[in-house]
Short mmCIF file of C-alpha atoms and ligand atoms in Angstrom, two decimals:
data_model
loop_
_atom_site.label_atom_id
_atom_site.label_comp_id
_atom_site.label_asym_id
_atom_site.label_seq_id
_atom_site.Cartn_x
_atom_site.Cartn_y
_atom_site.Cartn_z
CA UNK A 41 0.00 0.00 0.00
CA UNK A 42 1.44 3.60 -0.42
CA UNK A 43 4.14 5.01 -2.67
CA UNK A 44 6.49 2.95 -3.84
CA UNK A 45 9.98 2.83 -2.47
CA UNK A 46 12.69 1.00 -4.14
CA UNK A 47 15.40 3.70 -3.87
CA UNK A 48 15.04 5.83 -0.40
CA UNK A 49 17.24 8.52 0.40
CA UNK A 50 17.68 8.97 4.33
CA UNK A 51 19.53 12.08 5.07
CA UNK A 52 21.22 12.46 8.42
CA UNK A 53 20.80 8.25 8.39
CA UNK A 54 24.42 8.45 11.12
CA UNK A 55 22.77 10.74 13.75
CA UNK A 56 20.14 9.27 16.01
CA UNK A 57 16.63 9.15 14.57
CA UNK A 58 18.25 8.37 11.33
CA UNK A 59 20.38 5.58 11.73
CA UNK A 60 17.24 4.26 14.16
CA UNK A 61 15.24 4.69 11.23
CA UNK A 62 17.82 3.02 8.66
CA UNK A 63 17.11 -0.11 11.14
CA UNK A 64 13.47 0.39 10.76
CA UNK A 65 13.38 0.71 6.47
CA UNK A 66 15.51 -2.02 6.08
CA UNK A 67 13.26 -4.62 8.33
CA UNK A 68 9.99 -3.19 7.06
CA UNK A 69 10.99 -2.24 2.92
CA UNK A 70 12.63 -5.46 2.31
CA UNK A 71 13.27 -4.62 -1.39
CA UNK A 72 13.99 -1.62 -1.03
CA UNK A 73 17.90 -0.03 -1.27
CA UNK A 74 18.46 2.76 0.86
CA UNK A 75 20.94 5.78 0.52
CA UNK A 76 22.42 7.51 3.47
CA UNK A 77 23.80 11.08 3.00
CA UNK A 78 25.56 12.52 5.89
CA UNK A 79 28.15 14.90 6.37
CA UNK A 80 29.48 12.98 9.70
CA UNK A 81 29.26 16.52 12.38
CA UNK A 82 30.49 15.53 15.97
CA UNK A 83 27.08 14.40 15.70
CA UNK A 84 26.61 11.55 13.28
CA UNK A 85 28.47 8.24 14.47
CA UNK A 86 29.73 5.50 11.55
CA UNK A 87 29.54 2.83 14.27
CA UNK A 88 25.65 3.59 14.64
CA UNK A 89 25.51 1.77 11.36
CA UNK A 90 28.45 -0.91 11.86
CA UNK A 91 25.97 -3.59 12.35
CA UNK A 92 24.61 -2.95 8.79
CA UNK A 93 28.57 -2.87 6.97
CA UNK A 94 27.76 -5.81 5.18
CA UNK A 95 24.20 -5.13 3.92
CA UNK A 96 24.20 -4.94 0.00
CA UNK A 97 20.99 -2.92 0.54
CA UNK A 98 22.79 -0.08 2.36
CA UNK A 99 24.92 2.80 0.66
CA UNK A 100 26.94 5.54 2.65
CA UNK A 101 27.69 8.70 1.19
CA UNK A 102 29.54 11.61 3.11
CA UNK A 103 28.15 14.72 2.38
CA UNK A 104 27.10 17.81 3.11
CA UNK A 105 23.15 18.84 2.48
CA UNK A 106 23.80 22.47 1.34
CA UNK A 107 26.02 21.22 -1.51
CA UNK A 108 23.85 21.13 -4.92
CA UNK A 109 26.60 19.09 -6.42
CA UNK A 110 26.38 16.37 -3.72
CA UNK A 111 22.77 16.87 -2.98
CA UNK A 112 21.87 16.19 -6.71
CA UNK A 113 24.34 13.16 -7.62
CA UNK A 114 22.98 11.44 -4.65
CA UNK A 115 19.06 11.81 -5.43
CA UNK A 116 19.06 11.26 -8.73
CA UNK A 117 16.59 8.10 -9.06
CA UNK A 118 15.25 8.20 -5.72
CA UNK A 119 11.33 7.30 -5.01
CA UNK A 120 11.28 9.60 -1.93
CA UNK A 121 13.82 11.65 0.45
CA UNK A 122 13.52 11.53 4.26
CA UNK A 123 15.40 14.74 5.65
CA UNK A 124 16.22 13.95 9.53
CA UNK A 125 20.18 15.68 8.60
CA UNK A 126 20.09 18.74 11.26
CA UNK A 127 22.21 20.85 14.10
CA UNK A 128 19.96 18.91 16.40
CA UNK A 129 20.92 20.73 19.47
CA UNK A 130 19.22 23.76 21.36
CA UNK A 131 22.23 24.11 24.01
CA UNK A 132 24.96 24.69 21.22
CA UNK A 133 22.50 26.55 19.17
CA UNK A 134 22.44 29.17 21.69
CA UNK A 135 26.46 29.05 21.91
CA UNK A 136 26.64 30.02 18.13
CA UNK A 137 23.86 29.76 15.60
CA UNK A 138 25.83 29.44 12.74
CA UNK A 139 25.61 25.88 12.09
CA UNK A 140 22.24 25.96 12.60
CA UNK A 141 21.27 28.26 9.68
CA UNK A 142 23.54 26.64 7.43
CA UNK A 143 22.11 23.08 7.72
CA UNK A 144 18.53 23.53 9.02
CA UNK A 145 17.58 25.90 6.60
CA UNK A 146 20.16 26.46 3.39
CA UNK A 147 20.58 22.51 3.33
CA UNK A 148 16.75 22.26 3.48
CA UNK A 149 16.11 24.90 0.50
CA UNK A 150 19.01 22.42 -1.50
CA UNK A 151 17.19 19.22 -0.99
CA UNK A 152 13.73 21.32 -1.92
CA UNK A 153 15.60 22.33 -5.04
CA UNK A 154 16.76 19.06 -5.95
CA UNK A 155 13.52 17.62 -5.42
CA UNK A 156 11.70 19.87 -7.60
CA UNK A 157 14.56 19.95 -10.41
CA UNK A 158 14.67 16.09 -10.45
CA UNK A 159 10.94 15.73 -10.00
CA UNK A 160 11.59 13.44 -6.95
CA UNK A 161 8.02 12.05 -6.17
CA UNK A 162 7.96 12.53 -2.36
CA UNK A 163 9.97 14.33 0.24
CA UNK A 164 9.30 13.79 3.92
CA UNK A 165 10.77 17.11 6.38
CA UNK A 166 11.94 15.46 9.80
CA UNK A 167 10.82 18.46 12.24
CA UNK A 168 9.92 19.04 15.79
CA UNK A 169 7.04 20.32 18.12
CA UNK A 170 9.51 22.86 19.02
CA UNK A 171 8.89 25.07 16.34
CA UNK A 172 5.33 25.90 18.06
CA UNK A 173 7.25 27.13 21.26
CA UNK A 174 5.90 26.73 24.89
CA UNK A 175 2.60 26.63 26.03
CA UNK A 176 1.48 26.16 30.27
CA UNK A 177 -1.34 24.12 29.52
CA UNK A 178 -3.34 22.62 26.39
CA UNK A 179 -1.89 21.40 23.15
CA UNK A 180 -0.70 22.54 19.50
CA UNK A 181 -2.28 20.99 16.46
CA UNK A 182 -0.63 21.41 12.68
CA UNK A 183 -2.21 24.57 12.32
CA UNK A 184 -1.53 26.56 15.39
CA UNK A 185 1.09 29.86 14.52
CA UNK A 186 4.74 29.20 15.23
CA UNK A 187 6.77 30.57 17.57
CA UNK A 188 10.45 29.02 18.32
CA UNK A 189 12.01 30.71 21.27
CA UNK A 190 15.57 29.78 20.28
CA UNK A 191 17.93 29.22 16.84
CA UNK A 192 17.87 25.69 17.30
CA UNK A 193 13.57 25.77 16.75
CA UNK A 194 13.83 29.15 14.78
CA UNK A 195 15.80 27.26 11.84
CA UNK A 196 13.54 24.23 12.20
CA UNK A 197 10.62 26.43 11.48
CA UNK A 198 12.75 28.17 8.42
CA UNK A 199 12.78 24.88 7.28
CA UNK A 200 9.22 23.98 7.54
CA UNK A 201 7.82 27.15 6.16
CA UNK A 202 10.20 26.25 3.05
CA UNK A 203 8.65 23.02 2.89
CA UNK A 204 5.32 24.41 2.87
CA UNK A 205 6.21 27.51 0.69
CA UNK A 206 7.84 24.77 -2.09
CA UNK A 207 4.66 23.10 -2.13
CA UNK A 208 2.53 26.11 -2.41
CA UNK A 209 4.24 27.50 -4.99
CA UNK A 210 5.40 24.33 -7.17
CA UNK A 211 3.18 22.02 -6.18
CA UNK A 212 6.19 20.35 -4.70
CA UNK A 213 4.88 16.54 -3.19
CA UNK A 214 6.35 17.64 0.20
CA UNK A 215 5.18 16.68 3.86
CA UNK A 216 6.09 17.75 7.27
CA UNK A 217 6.34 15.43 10.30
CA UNK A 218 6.60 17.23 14.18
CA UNK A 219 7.80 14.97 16.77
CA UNK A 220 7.76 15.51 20.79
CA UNK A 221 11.54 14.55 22.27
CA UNK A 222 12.82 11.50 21.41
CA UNK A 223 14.81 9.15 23.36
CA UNK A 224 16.63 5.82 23.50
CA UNK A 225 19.68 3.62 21.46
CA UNK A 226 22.11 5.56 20.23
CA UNK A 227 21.06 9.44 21.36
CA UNK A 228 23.96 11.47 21.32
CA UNK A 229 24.53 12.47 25.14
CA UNK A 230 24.67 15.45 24.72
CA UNK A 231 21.04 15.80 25.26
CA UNK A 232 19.60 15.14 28.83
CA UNK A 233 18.55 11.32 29.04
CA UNK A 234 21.61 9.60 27.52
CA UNK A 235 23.98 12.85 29.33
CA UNK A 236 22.24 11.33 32.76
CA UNK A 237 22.32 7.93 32.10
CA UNK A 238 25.96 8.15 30.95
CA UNK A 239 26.98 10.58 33.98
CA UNK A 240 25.37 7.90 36.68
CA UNK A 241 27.44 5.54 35.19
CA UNK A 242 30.11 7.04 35.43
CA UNK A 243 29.39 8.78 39.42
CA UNK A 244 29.43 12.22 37.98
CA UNK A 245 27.16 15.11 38.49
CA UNK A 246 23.83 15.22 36.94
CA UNK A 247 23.00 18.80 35.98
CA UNK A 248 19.23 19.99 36.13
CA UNK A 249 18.88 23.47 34.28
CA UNK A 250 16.83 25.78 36.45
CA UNK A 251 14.55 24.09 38.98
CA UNK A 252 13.76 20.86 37.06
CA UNK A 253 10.11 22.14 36.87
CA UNK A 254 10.27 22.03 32.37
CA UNK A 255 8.10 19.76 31.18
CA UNK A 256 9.29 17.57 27.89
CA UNK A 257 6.75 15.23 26.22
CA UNK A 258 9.12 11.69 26.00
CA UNK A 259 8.45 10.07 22.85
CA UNK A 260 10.37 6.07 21.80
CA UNK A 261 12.61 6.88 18.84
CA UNK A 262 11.19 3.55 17.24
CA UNK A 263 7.88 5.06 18.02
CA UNK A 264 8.43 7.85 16.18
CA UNK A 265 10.46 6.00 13.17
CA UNK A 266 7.12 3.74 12.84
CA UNK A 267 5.39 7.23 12.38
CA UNK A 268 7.45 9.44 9.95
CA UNK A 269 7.85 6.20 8.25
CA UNK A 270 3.91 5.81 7.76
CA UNK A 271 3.65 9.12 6.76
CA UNK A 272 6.08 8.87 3.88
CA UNK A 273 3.82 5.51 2.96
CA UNK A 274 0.62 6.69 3.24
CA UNK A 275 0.03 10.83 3.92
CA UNK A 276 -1.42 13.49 2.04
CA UNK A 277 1.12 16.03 0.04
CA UNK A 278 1.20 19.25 1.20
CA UNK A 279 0.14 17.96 5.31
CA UNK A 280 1.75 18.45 8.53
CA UNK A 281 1.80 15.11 11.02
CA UNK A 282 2.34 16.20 14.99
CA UNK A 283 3.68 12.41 16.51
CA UNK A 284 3.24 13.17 20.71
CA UNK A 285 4.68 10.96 23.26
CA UNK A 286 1.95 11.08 25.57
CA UNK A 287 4.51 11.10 28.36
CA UNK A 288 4.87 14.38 29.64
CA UNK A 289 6.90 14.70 33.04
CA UNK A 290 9.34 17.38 34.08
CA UNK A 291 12.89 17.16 33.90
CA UNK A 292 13.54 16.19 37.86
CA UNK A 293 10.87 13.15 37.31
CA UNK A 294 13.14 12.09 34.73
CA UNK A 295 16.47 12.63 36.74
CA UNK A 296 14.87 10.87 39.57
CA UNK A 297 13.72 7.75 37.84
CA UNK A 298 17.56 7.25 36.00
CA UNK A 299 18.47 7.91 39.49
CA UNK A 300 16.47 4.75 40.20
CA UNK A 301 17.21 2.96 37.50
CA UNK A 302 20.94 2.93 37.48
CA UNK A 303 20.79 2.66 41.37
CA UNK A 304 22.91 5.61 41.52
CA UNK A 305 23.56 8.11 44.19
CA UNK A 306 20.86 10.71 44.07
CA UNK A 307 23.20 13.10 45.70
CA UNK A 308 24.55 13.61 42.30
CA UNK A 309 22.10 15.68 40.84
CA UNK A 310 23.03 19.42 40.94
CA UNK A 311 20.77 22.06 40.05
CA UNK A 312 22.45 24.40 37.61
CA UNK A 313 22.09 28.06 36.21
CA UNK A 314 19.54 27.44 33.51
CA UNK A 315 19.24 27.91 29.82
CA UNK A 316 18.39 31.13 28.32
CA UNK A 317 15.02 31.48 26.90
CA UNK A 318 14.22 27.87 28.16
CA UNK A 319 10.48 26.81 27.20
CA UNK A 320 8.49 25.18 30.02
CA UNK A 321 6.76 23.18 28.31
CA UNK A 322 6.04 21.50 24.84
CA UNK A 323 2.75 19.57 24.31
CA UNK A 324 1.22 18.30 20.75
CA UNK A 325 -1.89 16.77 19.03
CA UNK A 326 -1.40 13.76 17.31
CA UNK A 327 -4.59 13.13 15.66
CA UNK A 328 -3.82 13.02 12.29
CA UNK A 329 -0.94 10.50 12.23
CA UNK A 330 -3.21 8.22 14.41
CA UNK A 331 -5.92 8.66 11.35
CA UNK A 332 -3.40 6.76 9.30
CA UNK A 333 -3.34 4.18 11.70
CA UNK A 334 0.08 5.05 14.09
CA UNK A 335 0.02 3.51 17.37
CA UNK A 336 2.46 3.91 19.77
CA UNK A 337 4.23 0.69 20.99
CA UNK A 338 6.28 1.80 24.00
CA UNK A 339 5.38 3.38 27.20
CA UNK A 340 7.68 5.30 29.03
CA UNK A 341 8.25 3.34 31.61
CA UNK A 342 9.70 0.22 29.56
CA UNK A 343 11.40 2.75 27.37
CA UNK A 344 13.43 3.58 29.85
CA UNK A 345 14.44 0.66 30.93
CA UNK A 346 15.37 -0.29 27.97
CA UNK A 347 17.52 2.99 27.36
CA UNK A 348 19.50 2.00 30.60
CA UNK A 349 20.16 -1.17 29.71
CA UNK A 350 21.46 -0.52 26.28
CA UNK A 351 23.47 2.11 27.14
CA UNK A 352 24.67 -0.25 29.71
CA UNK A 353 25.24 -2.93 27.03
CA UNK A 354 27.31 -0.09 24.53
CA UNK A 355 30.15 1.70 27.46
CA UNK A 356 32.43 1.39 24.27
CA UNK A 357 29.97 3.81 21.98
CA UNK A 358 29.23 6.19 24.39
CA UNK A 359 32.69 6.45 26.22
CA UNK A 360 34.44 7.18 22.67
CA UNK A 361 31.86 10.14 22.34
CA UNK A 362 32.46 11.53 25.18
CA UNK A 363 36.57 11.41 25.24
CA UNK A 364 36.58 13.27 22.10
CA UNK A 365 35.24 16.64 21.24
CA UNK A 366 32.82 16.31 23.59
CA UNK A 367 35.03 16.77 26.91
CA UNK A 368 35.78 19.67 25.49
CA UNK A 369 32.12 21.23 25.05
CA UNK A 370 30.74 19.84 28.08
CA UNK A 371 33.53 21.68 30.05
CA UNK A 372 32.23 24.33 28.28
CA UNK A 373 28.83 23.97 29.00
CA UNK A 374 28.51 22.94 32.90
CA UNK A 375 31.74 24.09 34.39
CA UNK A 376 31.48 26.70 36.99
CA UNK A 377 27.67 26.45 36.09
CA UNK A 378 26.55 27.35 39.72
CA UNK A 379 23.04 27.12 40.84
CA UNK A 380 20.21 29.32 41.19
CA UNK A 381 17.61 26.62 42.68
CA UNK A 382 18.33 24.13 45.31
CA UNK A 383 15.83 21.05 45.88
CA UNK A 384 13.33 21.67 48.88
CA UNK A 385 15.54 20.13 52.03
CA UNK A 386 18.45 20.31 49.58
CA UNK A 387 20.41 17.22 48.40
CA UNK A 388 24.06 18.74 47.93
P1 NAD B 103 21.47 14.11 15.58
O1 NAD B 103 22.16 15.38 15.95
O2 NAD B 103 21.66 12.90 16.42
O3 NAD B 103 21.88 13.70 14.09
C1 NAD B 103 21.93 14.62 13.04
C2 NAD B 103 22.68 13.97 11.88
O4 NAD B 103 22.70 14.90 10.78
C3 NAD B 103 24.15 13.63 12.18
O5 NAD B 103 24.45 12.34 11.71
C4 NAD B 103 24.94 14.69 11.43
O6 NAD B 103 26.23 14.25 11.02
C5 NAD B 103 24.01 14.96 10.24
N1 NAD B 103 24.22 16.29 9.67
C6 NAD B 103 24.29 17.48 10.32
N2 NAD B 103 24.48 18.48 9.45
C7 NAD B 103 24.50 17.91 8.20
C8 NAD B 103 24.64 18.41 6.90
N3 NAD B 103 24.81 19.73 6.66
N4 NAD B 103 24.60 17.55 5.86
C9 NAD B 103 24.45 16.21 6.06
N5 NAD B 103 24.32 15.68 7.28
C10 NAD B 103 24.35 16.51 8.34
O7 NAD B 103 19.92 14.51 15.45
P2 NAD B 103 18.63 13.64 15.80
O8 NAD B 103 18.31 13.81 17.22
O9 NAD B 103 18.77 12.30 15.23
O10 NAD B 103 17.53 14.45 14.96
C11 NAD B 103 17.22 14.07 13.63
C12 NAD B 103 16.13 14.98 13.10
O11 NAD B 103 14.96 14.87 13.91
C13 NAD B 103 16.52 16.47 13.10
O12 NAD B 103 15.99 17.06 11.94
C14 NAD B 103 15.82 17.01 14.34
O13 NAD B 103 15.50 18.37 14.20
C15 NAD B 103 14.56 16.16 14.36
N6 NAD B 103 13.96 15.95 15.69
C16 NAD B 103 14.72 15.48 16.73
C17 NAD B 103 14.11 15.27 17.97
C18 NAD B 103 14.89 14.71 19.13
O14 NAD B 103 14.35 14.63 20.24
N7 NAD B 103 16.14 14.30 18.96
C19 NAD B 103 12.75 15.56 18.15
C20 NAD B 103 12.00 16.04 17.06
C21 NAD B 103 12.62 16.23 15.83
P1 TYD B 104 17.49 18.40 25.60
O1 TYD B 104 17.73 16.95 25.69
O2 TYD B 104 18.65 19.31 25.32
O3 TYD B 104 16.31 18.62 24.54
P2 TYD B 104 15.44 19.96 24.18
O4 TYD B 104 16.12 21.13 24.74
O5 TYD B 104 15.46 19.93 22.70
O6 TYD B 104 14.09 19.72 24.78
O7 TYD B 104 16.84 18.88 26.97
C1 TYD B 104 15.63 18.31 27.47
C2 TYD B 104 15.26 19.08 28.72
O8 TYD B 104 16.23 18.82 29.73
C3 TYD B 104 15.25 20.60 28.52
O9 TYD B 104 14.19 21.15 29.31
C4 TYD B 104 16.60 21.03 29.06
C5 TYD B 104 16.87 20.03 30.16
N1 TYD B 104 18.28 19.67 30.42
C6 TYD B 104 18.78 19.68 31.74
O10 TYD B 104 18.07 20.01 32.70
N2 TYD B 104 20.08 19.32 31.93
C7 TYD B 104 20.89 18.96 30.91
O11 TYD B 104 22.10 18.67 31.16
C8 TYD B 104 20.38 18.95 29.57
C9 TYD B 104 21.24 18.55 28.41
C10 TYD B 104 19.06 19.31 29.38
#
């Protein structure tokens, strides 16, 4: 059923979502070949892929999304583009927004010009709830306004209104996905459930921006590769799909149950200075994915579980991250980052 995929181009396919989804395409397309374009940042990770070296069905390119040249060599004869290739994080956003620009939105108006010189017949934009900002209480649907409170977000909505501006204007067979936070195998950790599973490991300090109160809405990544996946297959040109966790807790629920989980000492978590322009809280609709028959397979609880134990199971992958660059950029980020909150009774 759906659009036919023989040749899929998976942009981004050595980050996290991506090489999670390579997994997925290649158990559920069977025939199909897929093409992985990624321009290997401190972010994307060869080794997420070493299990698949030997997989006729798999091809690696290195490459950089805002190069035409590249971009349109490697497209050429695909049946449909997934773009999850991004500056993923809001923390070194904020530190310099250059990277940001270039591959969130010039490397998204490339692929969109590929596509439409090419006549690619489907492109699927990998975005995030983030680009509708914060709300205290209720829920976004596709067609509430945007408003990103930070580079990271703003550049994802550049990018979406590109998508949806290429489609307006050349009828471009384009659609948008919008996930909640992801988590689970191979997250990067420099984002906050891998960083505190990692850090508990290891007895180190686990840093809670502000008082902990933020509230994320914790969505399986093979939840959410099921979804973008479907909506490749099956949804309407020219749509936007929200795909919600349905797990919203704050940030110190979270710390506290990795606390649990990895039986570590909860006197390690520190309450640090927090992020500037930090949104409280990001909540989504999912309707209209669940109209095309997404289901949600995990629940929070057992995904985290299974987080702990495979990051438990994979010390190598995540140890060789953090020894390189990122020692560097974490000292960066947390040291001498004193608090402005202290838990009730206090735990330091
Ligand atoms: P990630 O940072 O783990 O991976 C990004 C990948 O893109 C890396 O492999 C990197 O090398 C590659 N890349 C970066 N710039 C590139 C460029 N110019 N050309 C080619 N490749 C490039 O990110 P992720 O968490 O896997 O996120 C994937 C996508 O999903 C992003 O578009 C992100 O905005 C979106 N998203 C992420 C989340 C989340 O919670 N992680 C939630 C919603 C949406
Ligand atoms: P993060 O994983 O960076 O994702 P995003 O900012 O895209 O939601 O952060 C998730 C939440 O956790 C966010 O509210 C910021 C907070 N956070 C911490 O409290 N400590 C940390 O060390 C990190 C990385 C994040």
């Amino acid at each position: 059923m759906g659009f036919t995929m023989a040749r899929i181009l998976v942009t981004g396919g050595a980050g996290f979502i991506g090489s999670n989804f390579v997994y997925h395409l290649l158990r559920e397309e069977p025939d199909a070949s897929v093409v992985v374009l990624d321009k290997l940042t401190y972010a994307g990770n060869l080794e997420n892929l070493q299990p698949l070296r030997d997989d006729p069905r798999l091809q690696f390119v290195r490459g950089d999304i805002a190069d035409p040249d590249t971009v349109r060599d490697v497209i050429r004869g695909c049946d449909i583009v997934y773009n999850f290739a991004a500056e993923s994080h809001v923390d070194r956003s904020i530190q310099d927004a250059h990277d940001v620009v270039w591959t969130n939105v010039r490397g998204t108006q490339v692929l969109l010009d590929a596509v439409r010189e090419l006549a690619i017949p489907r492109y699927v934009q990998v975005s995030t709830d983030e680009v509708y900002g914060s709300r205290a209480s209720g829920a976004f649907t596709e067609s509430d306004a945007l408003q990103p409170s930070n580079p990271y977000s703003a550049c994802k909505a550049a990018g979406d209104l590109l998508v949806l501006a290429y489609v307006r204007t050349w009828k471009l067979p384009a659609l948008v996905t919008r996930s909640s936070n992801n988590y689970g195998p191979y997250q990067h950790p420099e984002k906050l459930i891998p960083l505190h599973i990692t850090n508990a490991m290891e007895t180190k300090p686990l840093p809670i921006y502000g008082d902990g109160s933020n509230v994320r809405d914790w969505l399986h990544v093979e939840d959410n590769c099921r979804a973008i996946h479907l909506v490749g297959r099956q949804g309407v040109e020219g749509e936007i799909y929200n795909i919600a966790g349905h797990s919203e807790r704050s940030n110190l629920w979270i710390v506290e149950r990795i606390v649990e989980l990895t039986r570590c000492d909860p006197r390690l978590k520190r309450f640090v200075q927090d992020r500037p322009g930090h949104d409280f809280r990001y909540a989504i609709l999912d309707e209209k994915v669940r109209a095309l028959g997404y289901q949600p397979r995990w629940s929070l609880e057992e995904g985290l579980k299974q987080t702990v134990s495979w990051y438990r199971a994979h010390e190598g992958w995540w140890q060789r991250i953090k020894g390189g660059e990122f020692a560097d950029y974490y000292r960066g980020q947390y040291e001498g980052r004193d608090a402005e909150h202290s838990e009730p009774g206090g735990t330091e």
